[in-house]
C-alpha cells in the first residue's frame, strides 16, 4: 500500500502565466495523518488545495494522490471550500447528496434522482454531524455552524480517503469552531487523511500533528504542531 496520501513534487502554479502563486512546492503527507497548512492571507493555501483536488493544473511539477498521478483518484478527495460551496436554494439533504455525484452521475445529481441507499447514507451523515432534523431545510435558512456541518456531511458522502478543509470554521465563534473540529476528528477514520488550512495557530496546534508553513506561494517550513507558538511563527505573519 502506498505510504503517501498526497505527494507534490516541484509544483509551480501561475493563474495567468505571469507571477507564480505557488513556487516549487514539495509536499508529502502520509496516509491517515492530520496536517495543518498555515500562512498569511494570499500565501497560496487555497491554491494548493485546488491543485490537490485537481481543480487547477500546475504549470509544472507532479501531483500524486495515493500514488496515482491520473484523475482516477480525484473523487477520493473530499474538499470543504473556504466559502463552503453549498447550493443555498437546495435543502441540506440535497446538498449532501451532491457528494455522491461520482456514484450517481452528473445527470442524476442534476435531476435530483437519487437511489434510496444514497438517500439513507446522506441521512446517516447528517445524523453524524448532528443536523438530521434539519435535512429538509433550505441551506439559506441555516446558521453558519449548521452550514459548516452540511459541508462536512457532503464531503463524507464522497467517502473520501483525504479531506481538505479550507478555513471552513474561521467565521464561527471559537466554541462552535472547536465543537465542529472535534466532531470532524471523531468522525475521521484511522486511514482518512485530513489537511486543514487555517490562520489560527491554536487550531493548528490542537487539531493536527504536523504544520506546513506557507509564505508568498512557497512552503517555507514544517514543524511538529505541538511545538507551534506565536513566537515561532511571528515572522511568517509579518
Ligand atoms: N484567479 C486568480 N487570478 C489571479 N490571481 C489569483 C487568482 N487566484 C488566486 N490568486 C492570487 O494567488 C495568491 C494566493 O491566493 P490563495 O487564495 O491561494 O491564498 P490563501 O493563502 O488561501 O489566502 P487566504 O488566507 O486569504 O484564504 C493571492 O495573491 C491571490 O491574489
Ligand atoms: Mg484561502
XYZ file of N, CA and C and ligand atoms in Angstrom:
746
model
N 0.848 -1.202 0.000
C 0.000 0.000 0.000
C 0.890 1.260 0.000
N 0.516 2.243 -0.804
C 1.335 3.455 -0.882
C 1.338 4.191 0.465
N 2.526 4.749 0.773
C 2.700 5.376 2.081
C 2.065 6.776 2.132
N 2.141 7.469 0.995
C 1.696 8.861 0.998
C 0.303 9.019 0.385
N -0.546 9.766 1.084
C -1.865 10.084 0.531
C -1.704 11.176 -0.519
N -0.827 12.129 -0.217
C -0.601 13.273 -1.114
C 0.901 13.458 -1.275
N 1.323 13.583 -2.511
C 2.748 13.826 -2.757
C 2.886 14.813 -3.913
N 3.430 15.989 -3.602
C 3.646 17.001 -4.643
C 5.141 17.172 -4.827
N 5.544 17.241 -6.085
C 6.973 17.455 -6.353
C 7.171 18.646 -7.270
N 7.950 19.595 -6.801
C 8.338 20.774 -7.589
C 7.159 21.423 -8.303
N 6.067 21.635 -7.549
C 4.867 22.185 -8.184
C 4.950 23.716 -8.273
N 4.772 24.201 -9.487
C 4.688 25.642 -9.751
C 3.310 25.919 -10.322
N 2.712 27.048 -9.918
C 1.424 27.414 -10.498
C 1.354 28.918 -10.697
N 0.794 29.300 -11.834
C 0.545 30.715 -12.092
C -0.846 30.836 -12.699
N -1.697 31.726 -12.154
C -3.052 31.841 -12.719
C -3.051 32.460 -14.108
N -2.009 33.211 -14.418
C -2.030 33.975 -15.672
C -0.720 33.855 -16.452
N -0.020 32.778 -16.198
C 1.292 32.555 -16.847
C 2.267 33.695 -16.533
N 1.963 34.437 -15.475
C 2.841 35.544 -15.080
C 3.451 35.226 -13.728
N 2.988 35.957 -12.712
C 3.503 35.723 -11.365
C 3.102 34.351 -10.861
N 4.028 33.690 -10.223
C 3.704 32.380 -9.671
C 3.083 32.526 -8.280
N 1.921 31.938 -8.116
C 1.272 31.967 -6.795
C 1.631 30.699 -6.003
N 2.191 29.698 -6.660
C 2.835 28.578 -5.968
C 4.218 28.403 -6.567
N 5.189 28.296 -5.672
C 6.574 28.253 -6.147
C 7.277 27.006 -5.633
N 7.527 26.096 -6.520
C 8.362 24.926 -6.234
C 7.936 24.189 -4.958
N 6.670 23.818 -4.921
C 6.149 23.170 -3.701
C 6.468 21.671 -3.693
N 7.125 21.247 -2.637
C 7.331 19.827 -2.347
C 6.530 19.521 -1.099
N 5.730 18.483 -1.160
C 4.882 18.178 -0.003
C 4.595 16.684 0.023
N 4.816 16.090 1.180
C 4.494 14.667 1.325
C 3.645 14.503 2.561
N 2.454 13.965 2.383
C 1.559 13.780 3.535
C 1.181 12.307 3.642
N 1.486 11.746 4.792
C 1.266 10.312 4.985
C -0.209 9.971 5.133
N -0.546 8.758 4.725
C -1.917 8.265 4.896
C -2.328 8.345 6.365
N -3.524 8.856 6.597
C -4.071 8.899 7.959
C -3.567 10.066 8.800
N -2.627 10.847 8.258
C -2.048 11.950 9.041
C -3.027 13.125 9.149
N -2.793 13.943 10.171
C -3.549 15.202 10.296
C -2.554 16.339 10.142
N -2.734 17.120 9.111
C -1.767 18.169 8.781
C -2.465 19.516 8.726
N -1.805 20.539 9.253
C -2.344 21.897 9.099
C -1.463 22.652 8.111
N -2.113 23.544 7.386
C -1.414 24.413 6.441
C -1.650 25.815 6.961
N -0.580 26.484 7.425
C -0.795 27.853 7.900
C 0.011 28.824 7.046
N -0.410 30.064 7.077
C 0.277 31.087 6.302
C -0.638 32.276 6.169
N -0.059 33.458 5.946
C -0.898 34.654 5.864
C -1.815 34.635 4.642
N -2.765 35.559 4.650
C -3.679 35.697 3.520
C -2.871 35.888 2.235
N -3.236 35.155 1.202
C -2.545 35.281 -0.079
C -1.301 34.421 -0.197
N -1.024 33.591 0.817
C 0.216 32.791 0.762
C 0.091 31.560 -0.128
N -1.134 31.240 -0.550
C -1.287 30.150 -1.519
C -1.957 28.891 -0.985
N -2.573 28.971 0.197
C -3.180 27.771 0.796
C -4.331 27.233 -0.066
N -5.243 28.126 -0.432
C -6.393 27.682 -1.232
C -5.930 27.188 -2.605
N -4.962 27.888 -3.176
C -4.443 27.456 -4.483
C -3.870 26.041 -4.373
N -3.153 25.784 -3.286
C -2.572 24.454 -3.090
C -3.676 23.396 -2.984
N -4.736 23.714 -2.272
C -5.859 22.774 -2.169
C -6.474 22.504 -3.543
N -6.590 23.568 -4.328
C -7.197 23.389 -5.656
C -6.305 22.537 -6.564
N -5.005 22.618 -6.331
C -4.076 21.765 -7.086
C -4.269 20.303 -6.652
N -4.413 20.093 -5.329
C -4.571 18.720 -4.828
C -5.895 18.111 -5.314
N -6.949 18.934 -5.362
C -8.249 18.416 -5.831
C -8.311 18.352 -7.357
N -7.299 18.850 -8.019
C -7.212 18.894 -9.482
C -8.214 19.870 -10.108
N -8.671 20.836 -9.301
C -9.468 21.923 -9.884
C -8.549 22.828 -10.691
N -7.264 22.863 -10.295
C -6.255 23.623 -11.046
C -5.137 22.666 -11.452
N -4.534 22.989 -12.576
C -3.445 22.165 -13.082
C -2.129 22.927 -12.904
N -1.131 22.285 -12.325
C 0.135 23.019 -12.154
C 0.789 23.336 -13.496
N 1.566 24.414 -13.530
C 2.340 24.736 -14.743
C 3.437 23.696 -14.927
N 4.012 23.282 -13.800
C 4.999 22.203 -13.866
C 5.053 21.509 -12.520
N 5.658 20.324 -12.530
C 5.717 19.529 -11.311
C 4.665 18.437 -11.331
N 4.711 17.568 -10.327
C 3.767 16.456 -10.327
C 2.944 16.396 -9.043
N 1.712 15.900 -9.220
C 0.780 15.754 -8.099
C 0.349 14.299 -8.048
N 0.625 13.641 -6.945
C 0.255 12.237 -6.784
C -0.756 12.113 -5.659
N -1.896 11.500 -5.953
C -2.878 11.225 -4.907
C -2.899 9.724 -4.723
N -2.584 9.269 -3.540
C -2.495 7.834 -3.249
C -1.637 7.111 -4.278
N -0.557 7.715 -4.625
C 0.387 7.069 -5.529
C 0.017 7.153 -6.998
N -1.133 7.799 -7.313
C -1.547 7.865 -8.715
C -1.450 9.300 -9.238
N -0.917 9.444 -10.453
C -0.810 10.802 -10.992
C -2.005 11.151 -11.883
N -2.882 10.171 -12.132
C -4.019 10.407 -13.032
C -5.200 11.028 -12.295
N -6.331 11.130 -13.014
C -7.543 11.738 -12.453
C -8.341 10.717 -11.642
N -7.917 9.437 -11.758
C -8.677 8.335 -11.177
C -9.052 8.524 -9.717
N -8.110 9.054 -8.950
C -8.301 9.120 -7.507
C -8.987 10.418 -7.073
N -9.375 11.230 -8.079
C -9.921 12.555 -7.796
C -11.095 12.506 -6.808
N -12.002 11.557 -7.016
C -13.207 11.526 -6.178
C -12.905 11.103 -4.739
N -11.684 10.642 -4.501
C -11.348 10.237 -3.133
C -10.945 11.422 -2.263
N -10.882 12.598 -2.894
C -10.532 13.807 -2.138
C -11.816 14.582 -1.837
N -12.160 14.676 -0.559
C -13.335 15.450 -0.147
C -12.886 16.862 0.200
N -13.455 17.835 -0.505
C -12.978 19.211 -0.365
C -14.066 20.055 0.307
N -13.709 20.715 1.394
C -14.642 21.652 2.026
C -14.077 23.046 1.752
N -14.605 23.738 0.737
C -14.008 25.014 0.324
C -14.188 26.099 1.376
N -13.349 27.125 1.244
C -13.363 28.263 2.171
C -14.780 28.858 2.273
N -15.450 28.979 1.127
C -16.810 29.550 1.135
C -17.880 28.466 1.155
N -17.498 27.260 1.477
C -18.349 26.067 1.613
C -18.923 25.533 0.296
N -19.307 26.412 -0.620
C -19.793 25.962 -1.921
C -21.100 25.182 -1.855
N -21.976 25.553 -0.920
C -23.280 24.874 -0.856
C -24.263 25.564 -1.796
N -25.285 24.816 -2.233
C -26.332 25.428 -3.048
C -27.406 25.925 -2.087
N -27.482 27.232 -1.945
C -28.310 27.826 -0.889
C -29.795 27.544 -1.056
N -30.232 27.406 -2.327
C -31.667 27.221 -2.564
C -32.102 25.756 -2.455
N -31.128 24.858 -2.237
C -31.484 23.434 -2.087
C -31.428 23.057 -0.610
N -32.051 21.939 -0.283
C -32.097 21.524 1.122
C -30.743 20.970 1.568
N -30.611 20.817 2.897
C -29.389 20.232 3.449
C -29.176 18.841 2.847
N -30.241 18.041 2.813
C -30.139 16.676 2.276
C -29.686 16.687 0.815
N -30.290 17.554 0.004
C -29.913 17.622 -1.418
C -28.444 18.018 -1.570
N -27.990 18.934 -0.731
C -26.586 19.339 -0.794
C -25.664 18.180 -0.448
N -26.042 17.399 0.544
C -25.198 16.261 0.933
C -25.169 15.231 -0.206
N -26.323 15.045 -0.852
C -26.385 14.074 -1.958
C -25.479 14.458 -3.127
N -25.202 15.759 -3.263
C -24.281 16.193 -4.329
C -22.924 15.496 -4.154
N -22.569 15.201 -2.893
C -21.309 14.498 -2.621
C -21.244 13.110 -3.225
N -22.415 12.569 -3.631
C -22.430 11.206 -4.209
C -22.352 11.241 -5.727
N -22.029 12.416 -6.303
C -22.133 12.545 -7.767
C -21.250 11.569 -8.536
N -20.123 11.163 -7.926
C -19.260 10.239 -8.681
C -19.907 8.856 -8.788
N -20.849 8.545 -7.900
C -21.547 7.252 -7.980
C -22.859 7.372 -8.753
N -23.515 8.523 -8.624
C -24.844 8.704 -9.225
C -24.753 9.203 -10.669
N -23.702 9.947 -10.947
C -23.554 10.545 -12.284
C -24.091 11.960 -12.271
N -23.601 12.746 -13.193
C -23.921 14.169 -13.235
C -25.412 14.402 -13.497
N -25.978 13.636 -14.450
C -27.392 13.842 -14.815
C -28.300 13.530 -13.636
N -28.019 12.402 -12.982
C -28.819 12.027 -11.806
C -28.779 13.108 -10.753
N -27.567 13.647 -10.519
C -27.411 14.683 -9.493
C -28.204 15.929 -9.893
N -28.100 16.296 -11.187
C -28.776 17.493 -11.694
C -30.292 17.357 -11.601
N -30.786 16.171 -11.953
C -32.237 15.969 -11.950
C -32.774 15.658 -10.554
N -31.867 15.454 -9.628
C -32.311 15.134 -8.264
C -32.856 13.717 -8.155
N -32.318 12.808 -8.988
C -32.766 11.406 -8.930
C -31.718 10.622 -8.140
N -32.083 10.260 -6.931
C -31.101 9.614 -6.066
C -31.579 8.232 -5.618
N -30.741 7.203 -5.755
C -31.123 5.880 -5.252
C -31.382 5.933 -3.743
N -32.310 5.052 -3.318
C -32.716 5.041 -1.896
C -31.510 4.863 -0.975
N -30.578 3.984 -1.392
C -29.450 3.735 -0.482
C -28.547 4.965 -0.323
N -28.505 5.807 -1.363
C -27.712 7.042 -1.241
C -28.419 8.030 -0.305
N -29.749 8.078 -0.398
C -30.511 8.976 0.493
C -30.305 8.528 1.942
N -30.330 7.206 2.152
C -30.127 6.695 3.514
C -28.732 7.045 4.039
N -27.755 6.931 3.123
C -26.375 7.255 3.513
C -26.258 8.755 3.865
N -26.886 9.587 3.041
C -26.838 11.041 3.287
C -27.476 11.359 4.641
N -28.580 10.689 4.950
C -29.246 10.922 6.242
C -28.364 10.444 7.395
N -27.633 9.351 7.138
C -26.709 8.849 8.173
C -25.640 9.911 8.484
N -25.089 10.515 7.425
C -24.039 11.524 7.655
C -24.603 12.796 8.291
N -25.818 13.190 7.876
C -26.445 14.359 8.510
C -26.672 14.089 9.997
N -27.002 12.831 10.299
C -27.195 12.438 11.696
C -25.864 12.500 12.455
N -24.791 12.014 11.802
C -23.468 12.033 12.442
C -23.012 13.450 12.783
N -23.337 14.391 11.906
C -22.904 15.768 12.175
C -23.943 16.542 12.987
N -25.001 15.849 13.377
C -25.942 16.396 14.345
C -27.009 17.315 13.786
N -27.310 17.225 12.473
C -28.391 18.093 11.983
C -29.424 17.339 11.142
N -29.579 16.045 11.426
C -30.597 15.265 10.696
C -31.986 15.926 10.770
N -32.382 16.516 11.911
C -33.720 17.125 11.951
C -33.884 18.282 10.950
N -32.763 18.825 10.464
C -32.874 19.960 9.522
C -32.628 19.515 8.077
N -32.699 18.211 7.835
C -32.395 17.663 6.499
C -33.194 18.340 5.390
N -34.458 18.680 5.677
C -35.314 19.229 4.623
C -35.360 20.755 4.597
N -34.505 21.370 5.403
C -34.470 22.843 5.416
C -33.569 23.327 4.275
N -33.993 24.436 3.648
C -33.138 25.051 2.625
C -31.888 25.623 3.302
N -30.764 25.508 2.614
C -29.492 25.923 3.217
C -29.506 27.403 3.626
N -30.216 28.267 2.847
C -30.178 29.695 3.200
C -30.846 29.980 4.541
N -31.629 29.021 5.036
C -32.286 29.233 6.339
C -31.408 28.743 7.498
N -30.286 28.105 7.200
C -29.449 27.523 8.260
C -28.432 28.529 8.794
N -27.998 28.304 10.030
C -26.967 29.168 10.631
C -25.594 28.794 10.058
N -24.595 29.643 10.337
C -23.235 29.380 9.839
C -22.720 28.014 10.273
N -22.904 27.696 11.566
C -22.417 26.416 12.095
C -23.145 25.239 11.464
N -24.451 25.424 11.233
C -25.226 24.342 10.607
C -24.761 24.128 9.163
N -24.464 25.223 8.478
C -23.969 25.091 7.096
C -22.632 24.355 7.071
N -21.786 24.680 8.053
C -20.488 24.010 8.152
C -20.686 22.501 8.288
N -21.693 22.120 9.084
C -21.974 20.695 9.291
C -22.461 20.050 7.999
N -23.284 20.781 7.236
C -23.767 20.248 5.954
C -22.568 20.018 5.021
N -21.627 20.981 5.040
C -20.454 20.860 4.159
C -19.606 19.644 4.560
N -19.501 19.363 5.861
C -18.763 18.169 6.294
C -19.499 16.914 5.817
N -20.827 16.898 6.017
C -21.604 15.726 5.606
C -21.475 15.504 4.096
N -21.462 16.593 3.323
C -21.317 16.441 1.868
C -19.953 15.844 1.524
N -18.903 16.303 2.235
C -17.571 15.738 1.979
C -17.541 14.257 2.381
N -18.163 13.904 3.512
C -18.171 12.500 3.955
C -18.911 11.620 2.957
N -19.938 12.199 2.320
C -20.750 11.461 1.341
C -19.900 10.977 0.167
N -18.795 11.671 -0.082
C -17.876 11.229 -1.144
C -17.122 9.972 -0.718
N -17.275 9.586 0.558
C -16.495 8.508 1.152
C -15.019 8.738 0.844
N -14.511 9.904 1.240
C -13.162 10.299 0.837
C -12.088 9.611 1.660
N -10.933 9.486 1.071
C -9.780 8.988 1.830
C -8.932 10.163 2.305
N -9.179 11.317 1.673
C -8.455 12.533 2.043
C -9.495 13.652 2.183
N -9.451 14.375 3.298
C -10.366 15.517 3.455
C -9.543 16.797 3.534
N -9.879 17.762 2.685
C -9.219 19.070 2.711
C -10.229 20.082 3.248
N -9.920 20.708 4.358
C -10.850 21.674 4.954
C -10.180 23.050 4.938
N -10.736 23.952 4.136
C -10.085 25.235 3.888
C -10.697 26.341 4.758
N -10.095 26.619 5.892
C -10.538 27.683 6.806
C -12.033 27.664 7.010
N -12.588 26.457 7.021
C -14.043 26.391 6.956
C -14.718 26.713 8.281
N -13.958 26.818 9.381
C -14.596 27.237 10.641
C -14.201 28.662 11.041
N -13.538 29.367 10.116
C -12.964 30.657 10.520
C -14.010 31.741 10.794
N -15.238 31.548 10.289
C -16.268 32.566 10.552
C -17.118 32.251 11.777
N -16.729 31.218 12.511
C -17.542 30.830 13.663
C -16.913 31.314 14.966
N -17.741 31.414 16.003
C -17.176 31.707 17.326
C -16.308 30.522 17.725
N -15.352 30.757 18.607
C -14.331 29.757 18.893
C -14.926 28.469 19.498
N -15.989 28.615 20.279
C -16.590 27.419 20.909
C -17.207 26.524 19.828
N -17.977 27.134 18.925
C -18.599 26.351 17.855
C -17.531 25.797 16.913
N -16.515 26.613 16.604
C -15.444 26.157 15.706
C -14.790 24.896 16.280
N -14.496 24.925 17.565
C -13.838 23.771 18.196
C -14.780 22.570 18.273
N -16.054 22.844 18.511
C -17.029 21.746 18.562
C -17.064 21.031 17.202
N -17.040 21.827 16.132
C -17.100 21.239 14.789
C -15.792 20.514 14.450
N -14.663 21.098 14.849
C -13.376 20.420 14.617
C -13.329 19.096 15.389
N -13.761 19.122 16.673
C -13.770 17.892 17.493
C -14.604 16.806 16.798
N -15.750 17.252 16.286
C -16.639 16.295 15.641
C -15.994 15.697 14.391
N -15.302 16.564 13.633
C -14.683 16.067 12.404
C -13.564 15.070 12.725
N -12.779 15.366 13.749
C -11.694 14.456 14.138
C -12.285 13.118 14.611
N -13.415 13.201 15.324
C -14.050 11.985 15.843
C -14.566 11.118 14.685
N -15.125 11.764 13.690
C -15.702 11.020 12.563
C -14.608 10.457 11.651
N -13.500 11.176 11.560
C -12.415 10.786 10.644
C -11.943 9.362 10.958
N -11.938 8.509 9.954
C -11.456 7.144 10.146
C -9.934 7.135 10.314
N -9.397 6.026 10.782
C -7.953 5.908 11.025
C -7.144 6.155 9.749
N -7.688 5.707 8.638
C -6.943 5.842 7.379
C -7.268 7.125 6.624
N -8.201 7.909 7.140
C -8.551 9.139 6.421
C -7.523 10.222 6.734
N -7.019 10.809 5.685
C -6.007 11.859 5.817
C -6.744 13.195 5.896
N -6.335 14.028 6.844
C -7.026 15.314 6.999
C -6.028 16.451 6.857
N -6.350 17.405 5.995
C -5.494 18.586 5.850
C -6.376 19.813 6.077
N -5.988 20.631 7.066
C -6.778 21.840 7.316
C -5.923 23.074 7.023
N -6.522 24.029 6.327
C -5.839 25.314 6.128
C -6.415 26.271 7.149
N -5.562 26.996 7.822
C -6.054 27.919 8.850
C -5.068 29.054 9.113
N -5.625 30.182 9.614
C -4.757 31.264 10.095
C -4.495 31.079 11.582
N -5.270 30.175 12.186
C -5.329 30.093 13.640
C -4.317 29.071 14.175
N -3.274 29.597 14.796
C -2.187 28.740 15.282
C -2.682 27.766 16.360
N -3.609 28.240 17.187
C -4.127 27.366 18.250
C -4.900 26.184 17.671
N -5.667 26.468 16.632
C -6.426 25.411 15.966
C -5.465 24.399 15.320
N -4.422 24.937 14.668
C -3.421 24.061 14.024
C -2.750 23.181 15.076
N -2.374 23.791 16.212
C -1.660 23.034 17.251
C -2.547 21.928 17.838
N -3.831 22.261 18.044
C -4.701 21.320 18.741
C -5.301 20.248 17.835
N -5.349 20.495 16.521
C -6.049 19.539 15.660
C -5.169 18.898 14.592
N -3.863 19.134 14.659
C -3.014 18.472 13.663
C -1.745 17.953 14.320
N -1.072 17.078 13.613
C 0.197 16.536 14.129
C 1.375 17.322 13.560
N 1.236 17.699 12.299
C 2.313 18.412 11.605
C 1.742 19.677 10.987
N 2.509 20.753 11.034
C 2.065 22.003 10.403
C 3.044 22.401 9.303
N 2.478 22.643 8.136
C 3.277 23.110 6.999
C 3.065 24.616 6.906
N 4.166 25.357 6.781
C 4.068 26.822 6.793
C 4.285 27.367 5.383
N 3.340 28.204 4.953
C 3.410 28.799 3.613
C 3.636 30.307 3.727
N 4.396 30.850 2.800
C 4.515 32.308 2.691
C 4.838 32.660 1.238
N 4.150 33.656 0.721
C 4.375 34.127 -0.657
C 4.429 32.988 -1.672
N 3.554 32.011 -1.516
C 3.476 30.932 -2.504
C 4.492 29.831 -2.325
N 5.335 29.940 -1.281
C 6.356 28.903 -1.076
C 6.110 28.174 0.243
N 6.544 26.937 0.285
C 6.482 26.191 1.543
C 7.778 26.507 2.268
N 7.670 27.254 3.361
C 8.916 27.725 3.968
C 9.333 26.903 5.182
N 8.496 25.940 5.551
C 8.909 25.104 6.678
C 7.852 24.122 7.088
N 8.248 23.264 7.995
C 7.337 22.268 8.534
C 7.719 22.076 9.992
N 6.732 21.954 10.857
C 7.020 21.901 12.283
C 6.039 20.909 12.926
N 6.495 20.277 13.974
C 5.601 19.418 14.737
C 4.564 20.339 15.396
N 3.279 20.073 15.199
C 2.256 21.051 15.614
C 2.298 21.338 17.113
N 2.704 20.345 17.909
C 2.807 20.539 19.354
C 3.794 21.641 19.719
N 4.746 21.925 18.829
C 5.765 22.951 19.113
C 5.355 24.339 18.625
N 4.154 24.444 18.065
C 3.732 25.736 17.498
C 3.441 26.755 18.587
N 3.987 27.924 18.461
C 3.517 29.039 19.286
C 3.722 30.337 18.517
N 3.128 31.416 19.031
C 3.139 32.699 18.311
C 4.564 33.132 17.973
N 5.490 32.934 18.920
C 6.875 33.365 18.715
C 7.507 32.700 17.504
N 7.262 31.370 17.393
C 7.894 30.609 16.312
C 7.443 31.058 14.922
N 6.204 31.563 14.854
C 5.692 31.892 13.521
C 5.478 33.396 13.312
N 5.971 34.224 14.270
C 5.659 35.661 14.130
C 6.241 36.249 12.830
N 7.390 35.731 12.400
C 7.986 36.230 11.154
C 7.129 35.877 9.929
N 6.417 34.774 10.051
C 5.604 34.317 8.917
C 4.444 35.276 8.663
N 3.890 35.798 9.762
C 2.691 36.622 9.629
C 2.994 38.127 9.586
N 4.300 38.490 9.510
C 4.602 39.923 9.423
C 5.258 40.236 8.083
N -7.685 33.517 -10.427
C -6.684 34.242 -9.956
N -6.082 35.193 -10.703
C -5.052 35.931 -10.235
N -4.519 35.773 -9.014
C -5.076 34.832 -8.229
C -6.170 34.017 -8.639
N -6.484 33.164 -7.638
C -5.620 33.454 -6.636
N -4.788 34.449 -6.982
C -3.708 35.027 -6.137
O -2.942 33.940 -5.633
C -2.447 34.249 -4.338
C -2.745 33.108 -3.400
O -4.140 33.054 -3.175
P -4.813 31.979 -2.228
O -6.294 32.158 -2.329
O -4.271 30.645 -2.566
O -4.268 32.423 -0.799
P -4.670 31.912 0.649
O -3.409 31.567 1.356
O -5.709 30.858 0.552
O -5.278 33.233 1.302
P -6.471 33.402 2.388
O -5.843 33.082 3.713
O -6.829 34.856 2.282
O -7.581 32.493 2.026
C -3.084 35.578 -3.947
O -2.130 36.595 -4.127
C -4.237 35.738 -4.923
O -4.494 37.082 -5.197
Mg -7.641 30.699 1.181
